[in-house]
Coordinates of N, CA, C and O in Angstrom, one line a residue:
M125 N 243.7 98.7 24.9 CA 244.8 99.1 25.8 C 244.6 98.0 27.0 O 243.6 98.1 27.2
D126 N 245.9 97.3 26.9 CA 245.5 96.2 28.5 C 246.3 97.0 29.6 O 246.5 97.9 29.5
R127 N 245.7 96.2 30.9 CA 246.3 96.9 32.0 C 247.5 97.8 32.1 O 247.9 98.7 32.5
R128 N 248.4 96.6 31.6 CA 249.9 96.9 31.7 C 250.2 98.5 30.9 O 250.8 99.1 31.3
D129 N 249.8 98.5 29.9 CA 249.7 99.5 28.8 C 249.1 100.8 29.5 O 249.8 102.0 29.5
F130 N 248.0 100.5 29.9 CA 247.5 101.6 30.5 C 248.2 102.3 31.7 O 248.5 103.6 32.0
I131 N 248.9 101.4 32.7 CA 249.7 102.0 33.9 C 250.9 102.5 33.4 O 251.4 103.6 33.9
L132 N 251.5 102.0 32.2 CA 252.8 102.5 31.6 C 252.3 104.1 31.1 O 253.3 104.9 31.7
S133 N 251.5 104.2 30.5 CA 251.0 105.4 30.0 C 250.6 106.5 30.7 O 251.1 107.7 30.8
G134 N 250.0 105.7 32.0 CA 249.8 106.7 33.0 C 251.2 107.3 33.8 O 251.3 108.4 34.2
M135 N 252.2 106.4 33.8 CA 253.1 106.6 34.4 C 254.1 107.6 33.7 O 254.6 108.6 34.4
A136 N 254.1 107.6 32.5 CA 254.7 108.3 31.6 C 254.0 109.6 31.5 O 254.9 110.7 31.7
T137 N 252.7 110.0 31.9 CA 252.0 111.3 31.6 C 252.5 111.7 33.0 O 252.8 113.2 33.1
F138 N 252.4 111.1 34.2 CA 253.0 111.6 35.6 C 254.3 112.2 35.3 O 254.9 113.1 36.0
G139 N 255.1 111.3 34.9 CA 256.7 111.7 34.9 C 256.9 113.1 33.8 O 257.7 113.9 34.1
A140 N 256.2 113.1 32.8 CA 256.1 114.4 32.0 C 255.6 115.6 32.9 O 256.2 116.9 32.6
A141 N 254.7 115.4 33.5 CA 254.4 116.4 34.4 C 255.3 117.1 35.5 O 255.3 118.2 35.5
L142 N 255.9 116.1 35.9 CA 256.8 116.3 37.0 C 258.3 117.0 36.3 O 258.9 117.7 36.9
A143 N 258.4 116.6 35.1 CA 259.5 117.2 34.4 C 259.1 118.6 34.2 O 260.3 119.7 33.8
G144 N 258.0 119.1 34.1 CA 257.8 120.7 34.2 C 257.5 120.8 32.8 O 257.0 120.3 31.6
P145 N 257.4 122.3 32.2 CA 257.0 122.7 31.1 C 257.8 122.4 30.0 O 259.2 122.0 30.2
P146 N 257.5 122.2 28.6 CA 258.3 121.8 27.8 C 259.4 122.9 27.3 O 259.5 124.0 27.8
A147 N 260.5 122.4 26.9 CA 261.8 122.8 26.9 C 261.7 124.5 26.0 O 262.3 125.4 26.4
Q148 N 260.7 124.4 25.2 CA 260.3 125.8 24.5 C 259.9 126.8 25.6 O 260.5 128.0 25.7
A149 N 259.1 126.6 26.4 CA 258.8 127.5 27.7 C 259.9 128.0 28.6 O 260.0 128.9 28.9
Q150 N 260.9 126.9 28.7 CA 261.8 127.0 29.7 C 262.7 127.8 29.1 O 263.6 128.8 29.8
S151 N 263.0 128.2 27.8 CA 263.8 129.0 27.2 C 263.7 130.4 27.0 O 264.3 131.2 26.7
L152 N 262.1 130.7 27.4 CA 261.7 132.1 27.5 C 262.1 132.6 28.9 O 262.0 132.0 30.0
P153 N 262.1 134.2 29.1 CA 262.5 134.8 30.5 C 261.2 134.4 31.4 O 260.2 134.5 30.7
P154 N 261.6 134.6 32.6 CA 260.2 134.5 33.4 C 259.1 135.0 33.2 O 257.9 134.9 33.4
H155 N 259.4 136.3 32.9 CA 258.0 137.2 32.7 C 257.4 136.7 31.4 O 256.4 137.5 31.4
L156 N 258.0 136.3 30.5 CA 257.3 135.9 29.5 C 256.8 134.4 29.1 O 256.1 133.8 28.2
Q157 N 257.0 133.4 30.4 CA 256.3 132.4 30.5 C 255.0 132.5 31.2 O 254.7 133.5 31.8
P158 N 254.3 131.4 30.7 CA 252.9 131.5 31.3 C 252.8 131.3 32.8 O 253.5 130.5 33.4
A159 N 252.1 132.2 33.4 CA 251.8 132.0 34.9 C 250.6 132.5 35.3 O 249.7 133.3 34.7
F160 N 249.9 131.9 36.3 CA 248.6 132.5 37.0 C 249.3 133.5 38.0 O 249.9 133.3 38.9
V161 N 248.5 134.9 37.9 CA 248.9 135.9 38.6 C 247.8 136.6 39.3 O 246.9 136.5 38.7
T162 N 248.3 137.4 40.3 CA 247.1 138.3 41.0 C 247.5 139.9 40.3 O 248.5 140.3 40.3
L163 N 246.6 140.6 39.7 CA 246.7 141.8 39.1 C 246.7 142.7 40.0 O 246.0 142.9 41.0
R164 N 247.1 143.9 39.8 CA 247.5 144.9 40.9 C 246.1 145.7 40.8 O 245.6 146.2 41.9
H165 N 245.4 145.9 39.4 CA 244.3 146.4 39.7 C 243.2 145.4 39.2 O 243.4 144.7 38.1
A166 N 242.0 145.6 39.6 CA 240.6 144.5 38.9 C 240.6 145.0 37.4 O 240.5 146.1 37.0
L167 N 240.8 143.8 36.7 CA 240.0 143.9 35.2 C 238.9 143.3 35.1 O 238.7 141.9 35.9
P168 N 237.6 143.2 34.5 CA 236.5 142.5 34.5 C 237.1 141.0 34.0 O 238.0 140.7 33.0
P169 N 236.5 139.8 34.8 CA 237.0 138.8 34.2 C 236.2 138.3 32.6 O 235.4 138.8 32.3
G170 N 237.3 137.2 32.3 CA 236.6 136.7 31.0 C 237.1 137.5 29.8 O 236.3 137.5 28.8
E171 N 237.9 138.3 30.1 CA 238.6 139.1 28.7 C 240.1 138.9 28.6 O 240.7 138.6 29.8
V172 N 240.8 139.5 27.3 CA 241.9 139.1 27.2 C 242.2 140.6 27.1 O 241.7 141.7 26.2
H173 N 243.6 140.9 27.8 CA 244.0 142.3 27.8 C 245.4 142.0 27.4 O 246.1 141.5 27.9
V174 N 246.1 143.0 26.4 CA 247.4 142.8 25.7 C 248.0 144.2 26.0 O 247.4 145.4 25.7
F175 N 249.1 144.1 26.8 CA 249.8 145.4 27.2 C 251.0 145.1 26.3 O 252.2 144.5 26.5
P176 N 251.0 146.0 25.2 CA 252.5 145.7 24.2 C 253.8 146.2 24.8 O 254.8 145.6 24.3
D177 N 253.7 147.4 25.4 CA 255.0 147.5 25.8 C 255.6 146.5 26.7 O 257.1 146.5 27.1
H178 N 255.0 145.5 27.3 CA 255.7 144.6 28.3 C 255.4 143.5 27.5 O 255.9 142.4 28.1
F179 N 254.9 143.3 26.4 CA 254.8 142.0 25.6 C 254.3 140.8 26.4 O 254.4 139.8 26.4
Q180 N 253.1 141.1 27.0 CA 252.1 140.5 28.0 C 250.8 140.5 27.5 O 250.3 141.7 27.2
L181 N 250.3 139.4 27.5 CA 248.9 139.1 27.3 C 248.3 138.4 28.4 O 248.8 137.4 29.2
F182 N 247.0 139.0 29.1 CA 246.4 138.4 30.3 C 245.2 137.8 30.1 O 244.2 138.6 29.2
W183 N 244.6 136.5 30.3 CA 243.3 136.2 30.3 C 242.7 136.5 31.6 O 243.0 135.8 32.6
T184 N 241.8 137.5 31.8 CA 241.4 137.8 33.3 C 240.3 136.5 33.8 O 239.6 136.2 33.0
M185 N 240.6 136.6 34.9 CA 239.5 135.6 35.9 C 238.8 136.4 37.1 O 239.5 137.6 37.3
P186 N 238.1 135.8 37.6 CA 237.6 136.8 38.9 C 238.5 136.9 40.1 O 239.7 136.3 40.1
D187 N 238.6 137.8 41.0 CA 239.0 138.0 42.2 C 240.5 138.6 41.8 O 241.4 138.2 42.4
R188 N 240.8 139.4 40.7 CA 241.9 140.0 40.0 C 243.1 139.1 39.8 O 244.2 139.3 39.8
K189 N 242.4 137.9 39.5 CA 243.4 136.7 39.2 C 243.4 136.7 37.4 O 242.5 137.2 36.9
A190 N 244.5 136.4 36.9 CA 244.6 136.1 35.2 C 245.7 135.3 35.3 O 246.9 134.8 35.9
W191 N 245.6 134.3 33.7 CA 246.9 133.8 33.3 C 247.6 134.8 32.4 O 246.7 135.7 31.6
R192 N 248.5 134.9 32.6 CA 249.8 135.8 31.7 C 250.6 134.9 30.8 O 251.1 133.9 31.2
Y193 N 250.6 135.5 29.7 CA 251.5 134.9 28.4 C 252.2 135.8 28.1 O 252.0 137.3 27.9
G194 N 253.7 135.4 27.6 CA 254.5 136.2 27.0 C 253.9 136.3 25.4 O 253.8 135.1 24.9
I195 N 254.2 137.6 24.7 CA 253.7 137.5 23.3 C 254.7 138.3 22.7 O 255.8 139.0 23.0
R196 N 254.5 138.2 21.2 CA 255.3 139.6 20.5 C 254.1 140.2 20.0 O 252.8 139.8 20.0
V197 N 254.3 141.6 19.5 CA 253.1 142.3 18.9 C 253.7 142.9 17.5 O 254.8 142.8 17.2
G198 N 252.7 143.8 17.0 CA 253.0 144.4 15.9 C 253.9 145.4 15.7 O 254.1 146.1 16.8
R199 N 254.7 145.6 14.8 CA 255.9 146.4 14.6 C 255.4 147.9 14.4 O 254.5 148.1 13.6
D200 N 256.2 148.7 14.6 CA 255.5 150.3 14.2 C 254.4 150.4 14.3 O 253.8 150.1 15.3
S201 N 253.9 151.3 13.1 CA 252.6 151.6 13.2 C 251.5 150.4 12.6 O 250.4 150.8 12.6
L202 N 252.0 149.1 12.8 CA 251.0 147.9 12.6 C 250.4 147.6 13.6 O 249.1 146.6 13.3
Y203 N 250.6 148.0 14.7 CA 250.0 147.6 15.7 C 248.8 148.7 15.9 O 248.9 149.5 15.8
E204 N 247.6 148.1 16.2 CA 246.2 148.5 16.2 C 245.6 148.4 17.3 O 244.8 147.7 17.6
P205 N 246.0 149.4 18.4 CA 245.1 149.5 19.7 C 243.6 149.5 19.6 O 243.1 150.2 18.6
G206 N 242.9 149.2 20.2 CA 241.4 149.1 20.4 C 240.7 148.2 21.3 O 241.4 147.1 21.5
Q207 N 239.5 148.0 20.9 CA 238.3 147.1 21.6 C 237.9 146.2 20.4 O 237.4 146.7 19.5
Y208 N 238.1 144.8 20.8 CA 237.5 144.1 19.9 C 236.6 142.9 20.5 O 236.5 142.9 21.7
Y209 N 236.4 141.7 19.8 CA 235.7 140.6 20.5 C 236.3 139.7 19.5 O 236.6 139.7 18.3
V210 N 236.1 138.1 20.0 CA 236.4 137.1 19.5 C 235.4 136.6 18.6 O 234.4 136.3 18.8
G211 N 235.7 137.0 17.3 CA 234.6 136.7 15.9 C 234.8 135.2 15.6 O 233.9 134.6 14.8
A212 N 236.0 134.4 15.7 CA 236.1 133.1 14.9 C 237.6 132.8 15.8 O 238.4 133.4 16.3
K213 N 237.6 131.2 15.7 CA 238.6 130.5 16.5 C 238.9 129.5 15.3 O 237.8 128.7 15.0
K214 N 240.1 129.2 14.9 CA 240.6 128.0 14.0 C 241.8 127.1 14.7 O 242.5 127.9 15.1
E215 N 241.9 125.9 14.6 CA 243.0 125.2 15.0 C 243.5 124.6 13.5 O 243.0 124.6 12.6
W216 N 244.8 125.1 13.7 CA 245.9 124.9 12.2 C 245.3 125.6 11.0 O 244.8 125.0 10.1
P217 N 245.0 126.9 11.3 CA 244.3 127.7 10.2 C 245.2 128.0 9.0 O 246.4 127.8 9.1
S218 N 244.4 128.0 7.8 CA 245.3 128.5 6.7 C 245.2 130.0 7.1 O 245.0 130.6 7.8
W219 N 246.3 130.6 5.9 CA 246.8 131.8 5.7 C 246.9 132.3 4.6 O 247.4 131.9 3.8
T220 N 246.5 133.7 4.5 CA 246.9 134.5 3.4 C 247.0 135.9 3.8 O 246.5 136.5 4.4
P221 N 248.2 136.3 3.3 CA 248.7 137.7 3.7 C 247.7 138.7 3.2 O 247.0 138.9 2.0
T222 N 247.6 139.7 4.0 CA 246.9 140.9 3.4 C 247.4 141.8 2.3 O 248.5 141.5 2.1
P223 N 246.5 142.4 1.6 CA 247.4 143.2 0.4 C 248.3 144.0 1.0 O 249.1 144.4 0.2
G224 N 247.9 144.8 2.1 CA 249.0 145.7 2.9 C 250.4 144.9 3.1 O 251.4 145.2 2.7
M225 N 250.4 143.6 3.3 CA 251.8 142.9 3.5 C 252.2 142.5 2.3 O 253.4 142.7 2.2
I226 N 251.6 142.1 1.2 CA 252.1 142.0 0.1 C 252.6 143.4 -0.6 O 253.8 143.0 -1.0
E227 N 252.2 144.4 -0.4 CA 252.2 145.6 -0.9 C 253.7 146.2 -0.4 O 254.7 146.6 -0.7
R228 N 254.0 146.0 1.2 CA 255.0 146.3 1.9 C 256.5 145.5 1.6 O 257.5 146.0 1.3
E229 N 256.2 144.0 1.3 CA 257.2 143.3 1.1 C 256.7 142.5 0.2 O 256.5 140.9 0.7
P230 N 256.6 142.7 -1.0 CA 256.1 141.6 -2.0 C 257.2 140.4 -2.3 O 256.7 139.4 -2.5
E231 N 258.4 140.8 -2.0 CA 259.3 139.3 -2.1 C 259.0 138.3 -1.2 O 259.5 137.3 -1.5
K232 N 258.8 139.3 0.0 CA 258.4 137.8 1.1 C 256.9 137.4 1.3 O 256.9 136.0 1.2
Y233 N 256.2 138.2 0.7 CA 254.7 137.5 0.7 C 253.7 137.2 -0.7 O 252.7 136.6 -0.5
A234 N 254.3 137.9 -1.5 CA 253.6 137.7 -3.2 C 253.7 136.3 -3.3 O 252.4 136.0 -3.8
Q235 N 254.3 135.4 -2.9 CA 254.3 134.1 -3.6 C 253.2 133.3 -2.4 O 252.6 132.1 -3.0
Y236 N 252.7 133.9 -1.4 CA 251.6 133.3 -0.9 C 250.0 134.0 -1.1 O 249.4 133.8 -0.2
S237 N 250.1 134.9 -2.0 CA 249.1 135.5 -2.5 C 247.5 134.8 -2.5 O 246.6 135.1 -2.1
D238 N 247.6 133.2 -2.7 CA 246.8 132.6 -2.9 C 246.4 131.6 -1.7 O 245.6 131.0 -1.4
G239 N 247.1 132.0 -0.6 CA 247.1 131.5 0.7 C 248.1 130.2 0.8 O 248.7 129.8 0.0
M240 N 247.9 130.0 2.2 CA 248.9 128.6 2.5 C 248.3 127.7 3.5 O 247.5 128.5 4.5
P241 N 248.0 126.5 3.2 CA 247.5 125.6 4.2 C 247.9 125.5 5.6 O 249.2 125.8 5.6
G242 N 247.1 125.3 6.4 CA 247.7 125.0 7.8 C 248.5 124.0 7.8 O 248.7 123.1 7.6
G243 N 249.3 124.3 9.0 CA 250.5 123.2 9.5 C 251.6 123.9 10.4 O 251.5 125.0 10.8
P244 N 252.5 123.0 10.5 CA 253.6 123.5 11.4 C 254.4 124.8 10.8 O 254.8 125.5 11.4
D245 N 254.5 125.0 9.6 CA 255.2 126.2 8.7 C 254.3 127.0 8.6 O 255.1 128.2 8.0
N246 N 253.1 127.5 8.9 CA 252.2 128.5 8.8 C 252.4 129.4 9.7 O 252.4 128.9 10.9
P247 N 252.5 130.6 9.2 CA 252.7 131.7 10.1 C 251.7 132.0 11.0 O 251.9 132.7 12.1
L248 N 250.5 131.4 11.2 CA 249.4 131.7 12.1 C 249.4 130.5 13.1 O 249.1 130.3 14.2
G249 N 250.5 129.5 13.0 CA 250.7 128.4 13.9 C 249.6 127.7 14.3 O 248.8 127.1 13.3
A250 N 249.6 126.9 15.6 CA 248.7 125.9 15.9 C 247.2 126.2 16.0 O 246.5 125.7 15.5
R251 N 246.9 127.8 16.4 CA 245.8 128.0 16.6 C 245.7 129.6 16.5 O 246.5 130.1 16.4
A252 N 244.5 130.2 15.9 CA 244.4 131.3 15.8 C 242.9 132.0 16.5 O 241.8 131.0 16.2
I253 N 243.0 133.1 16.7 CA 241.9 133.7 17.8 C 241.6 135.1 16.6 O 242.5 135.9 16.8
Y254 N 240.3 135.1 16.1 CA 240.1 136.2 15.2 C 239.9 137.4 15.8 O 238.6 137.0 16.3
L255 N 240.2 138.5 15.7 CA 239.5 139.7 16.4 C 238.6 140.6 15.1 O 239.1 140.9 14.2
F256 N 237.5 140.8 15.8 CA 236.5 141.2 15.1 C 236.2 142.8 15.8 O 236.2 143.0 17.0
Q257 N 235.8 143.8 14.9 CA 235.0 144.7 15.7 C 233.6 145.1 15.2 O 233.2 144.8 14.1
E258 N 232.5 145.6 16.2 CA 231.3 145.7 15.7 C 231.5 147.0 14.6 O 232.0 147.8 14.7
G259 N 230.5 146.7 13.7 CA 230.5 147.5 12.3 C 231.6 147.4 11.4 O 231.3 148.0 10.1
R260 N 232.6 146.7 11.9 CA 233.8 146.4 10.7 C 233.8 145.0 10.4 O 234.5 144.8 9.5
G261 N 233.5 144.3 11.4 CA 234.0 142.7 11.1 C 235.1 142.3 11.3 O 235.7 142.9 12.5
D262 N 235.6 141.5 10.4 CA 237.0 140.8 10.7 C 237.9 141.8 10.4 O 238.1 142.6 9.4
T263 N 238.8 142.0 11.4 CA 240.1 143.3 11.3 C 241.0 142.8 10.7 O 242.1 143.6 10.4
Y264 N 241.2 141.5 10.7 CA 242.4 140.7 10.1 C 243.8 140.7 10.9 O 244.7 140.4 10.6
L265 N 243.4 141.1 12.2 CA 244.0 140.7 13.6 C 243.9 139.7 14.0 O 242.6 139.5 14.2
R266 N 244.9 138.9 14.6 CA 244.7 137.7 15.2 C 245.7 137.8 16.3 O 246.5 138.5 16.6
I267 N 245.0 136.5 17.3 CA 245.9 136.4 18.4 C 246.3 134.8 17.9 O 245.4 134.3 17.7
H268 N 247.7 134.7 17.6 CA 247.9 133.3 17.1 C 249.2 132.5 17.3 O 250.1 133.4 18.2
G269 N 249.3 131.4 17.1 CA 250.7 130.9 17.4 C 251.9 131.2 16.5 O 251.6 131.8 15.4
T270 N 252.9 131.0 17.1 CA 254.4 131.1 15.9 C 255.2 129.9 16.1 O 255.4 129.4 17.4
P271 N 255.6 129.3 15.4 CA 257.1 128.4 15.5 C 258.1 129.0 15.8 O 259.3 128.4 16.5
D272 N 258.3 130.3 15.9 CA 259.7 131.1 16.1 C 259.5 131.5 17.4 O 259.1 132.8 17.8
I273 N 260.2 130.9 18.3 CA 260.1 131.6 20.0 C 260.7 132.7 20.0 O 260.7 133.6 20.8
N274 N 261.9 132.8 19.1 CA 262.7 134.1 19.2 C 262.0 135.4 19.4 O 262.7 136.3 19.2
T275 N 260.8 135.4 18.7 CA 260.2 136.4 18.2 C 259.5 136.8 19.4 O 258.8 138.3 19.5
I276 N 259.0 136.0 20.4 CA 258.4 136.6 21.5 C 259.0 137.8 22.4 O 260.5 137.4 22.7
G277 N 258.2 138.5 23.0 CA 259.1 139.5 23.6 C 259.5 140.8 22.6 O 260.3 141.5 23.1
R278 N 259.4 140.7 21.5 CA 259.6 141.5 20.4 C 258.2 142.3 19.6 O 257.4 141.6 19.6
A279 N 258.7 143.3 19.0 CA 257.4 144.1 18.3 C 258.0 143.6 16.7 O 258.8 144.4 16.3
V280 N 257.6 142.4 16.2 CA 258.1 142.3 14.8 C 257.2 141.7 13.8 O 257.1 141.5 12.7
S281 N 256.0 141.7 14.2 CA 254.8 141.1 13.5 C 254.1 142.3 12.7 O 254.2 143.5 12.6
N282 N 253.2 141.8 11.7 CA 252.4 142.6 10.9 C 251.2 143.0 11.6 O 250.3 143.8 10.9
G283 N 251.1 143.2 12.9 CA 250.0 143.7 13.6 C 249.4 142.7 14.6 O 248.8 143.1 15.7
C284 N 249.6 141.4 14.6 CA 249.1 140.4 15.3 C 249.9 140.2 16.6 O 251.0 140.8 16.3
A285 N 249.1 139.5 17.5 CA 249.7 139.4 19.0 C 250.1 137.7 18.8 O 249.2 136.9 18.3
G286 N 251.1 137.2 18.9 CA 251.9 135.9 18.8 C 252.3 135.3 20.0 O 252.9 136.0 20.8
L287 N 251.8 134.2 20.2 CA 252.3 133.3 21.2 C 253.1 132.2 20.8 O 252.9 131.9 19.3
T288 N 253.8 131.3 21.4 CA 254.4 130.4 21.0 C 253.3 129.4 20.7 O 252.1 129.5 21.2
N289 N 253.4 128.4 19.9 CA 252.6 127.4 19.6 C 251.8 126.3 20.9 O 250.7 126.4 20.8
E290 N 252.8 126.2 21.7 CA 252.5 125.8 22.9 C 251.4 126.5 23.8 O 250.6 125.9 24.4
H291 N 251.9 127.7 23.9 CA 251.1 128.7 24.8 C 249.7 129.2 24.1 O 248.7 129.4 24.9
I292 N 249.5 129.1 22.7 CA 248.4 129.6 22.1 C 247.3 128.3 22.2 O 246.2 128.5 22.4
K293 N 247.8 127.1 22.3 CA 247.0 126.2 22.7 C 246.2 126.1 23.7 O 245.2 125.8 24.0
L294 N 247.0 126.7 24.9 CA 246.4 126.8 26.2 C 245.3 127.9 26.3 O 244.1 127.6 26.6
L295 N 245.6 129.3 25.7 CA 244.9 130.1 25.5 C 243.7 129.9 24.8 O 242.4 130.2 25.0
Y296 N 243.9 129.3 23.8 CA 242.7 128.8 22.9 C 241.4 128.3 23.5 O 240.4 128.3 23.3
E297 N 242.2 127.2 24.3 CA 241.0 126.6 25.3 C 240.2 127.3 26.2 O 239.2 126.9 26.7
Q298 N 240.8 128.6 26.7 CA 240.2 129.6 27.8 C 239.3 130.3 27.2 O 238.4 130.8 27.7
V299 N 239.6 131.1 26.0 CA 238.9 132.1 25.5 C 237.8 131.7 24.7 O 237.9 130.9 23.6
P300 N 236.6 131.9 25.0 CA 235.3 131.6 24.3 C 235.1 132.6 23.3 O 235.6 133.8 23.1
M301 N 234.3 132.2 22.4 CA 234.0 133.0 21.3 C 233.1 134.4 22.0 O 232.7 133.9 23.0
D302 N 233.2 135.4 21.2 CA 232.5 136.8 21.6 C 233.1 137.5 22.8 O 232.9 138.3 23.5
A303 N 234.5 136.7 23.4 CA 235.0 137.3 24.5 C 235.5 138.7 24.1 O 235.9 138.8 22.9
R304 N 235.8 139.8 25.1 CA 236.2 140.8 24.8 C 237.7 141.0 24.5 O 238.3 140.1 25.8
V305 N 238.4 141.5 23.8 CA 239.8 141.7 23.7 C 239.9 143.0 23.6 O 239.7 143.7 22.9
V306 N 241.1 143.7 24.6 CA 241.4 145.0 24.6 C 242.9 145.2 24.5 O 243.8 144.4 24.9
L307 N 243.4 145.7 23.3 CA 244.7 145.9 22.9 C 245.0 147.4 23.1 O 244.6 148.3 22.7
Y308 N 245.8 147.5 24.3 CA 246.4 149.1 25.0 C 247.1 149.4 23.9 O 248.1 148.8 23.4
P309 N 247.4 151.0 23.8 CA 248.1 151.8 22.9 C 249.5 151.6 23.5 O 249.6 151.2 24.9
K310 N 250.4 151.6 22.7 CA 252.1 151.3 22.9 C 252.4 152.8 24.0 O 251.7 154.1 23.3
M311 N 252.9 152.8 24.6 CA 253.6 154.1 25.3 C 254.8 154.7 25.1 O 255.2 155.8 25.1
A312 N 255.6 154.0 24.3 CA 256.8 154.4 23.8 C 256.8 154.9 22.6 O 255.8 154.7 21.5

C-alpha cells in the first residue's frame, strides 16, 4: 500500500467512525443498542448477566460499569435460568439442531439433523459463546449472533440468548473463556 492509499483508507475509516454505528444498530430502540452504562447495583466484574424480562445482557466491568446489549431470549419454558461458564467460543460456528428441537418442530429442523456449516445464513450467526455447567458439561445453550434483527427484544429462540451479528462480534472479543454467566429467571 502506498502513502496515498494509506491516507485514503485512514480517512475512510475516520469517516465511518463519524457516521456512527451500522444501520442495523440504529434500527433498534435505544434500550437495546449497545451502551457503556453505570449499574444500579454492583455486580462482580468480568461476568455476563442476562436479564430476560428486559431483553438485556450485561458484560460487567469494575466500579459498577458494564457494557449493555439488547438480546432475544428463549421462548416459553425453553429459557433455562442458572449459572454457567464459558466453555467454548467459535467464529462462524457450524450448527446442528438438538433432538428436542427436531422433536418439537420436525418440519423446520429435521432437514438439518446432520448439521449446517457456519456462514451468514447459519442460525448461530457470526460468533457463538458456548455455555457449560460443572458436572454437566455442554448445556447446548449459547450466546450467539443472528442475522434476524427483528428477533431482538423478543422471546423467540429455542433457549439461547441472541444478539445481532455485529453486537456478538463485540461481546465475543470482550468475554474470555471460563467467564461466569448468569441467566436470571423470568419474572413474568
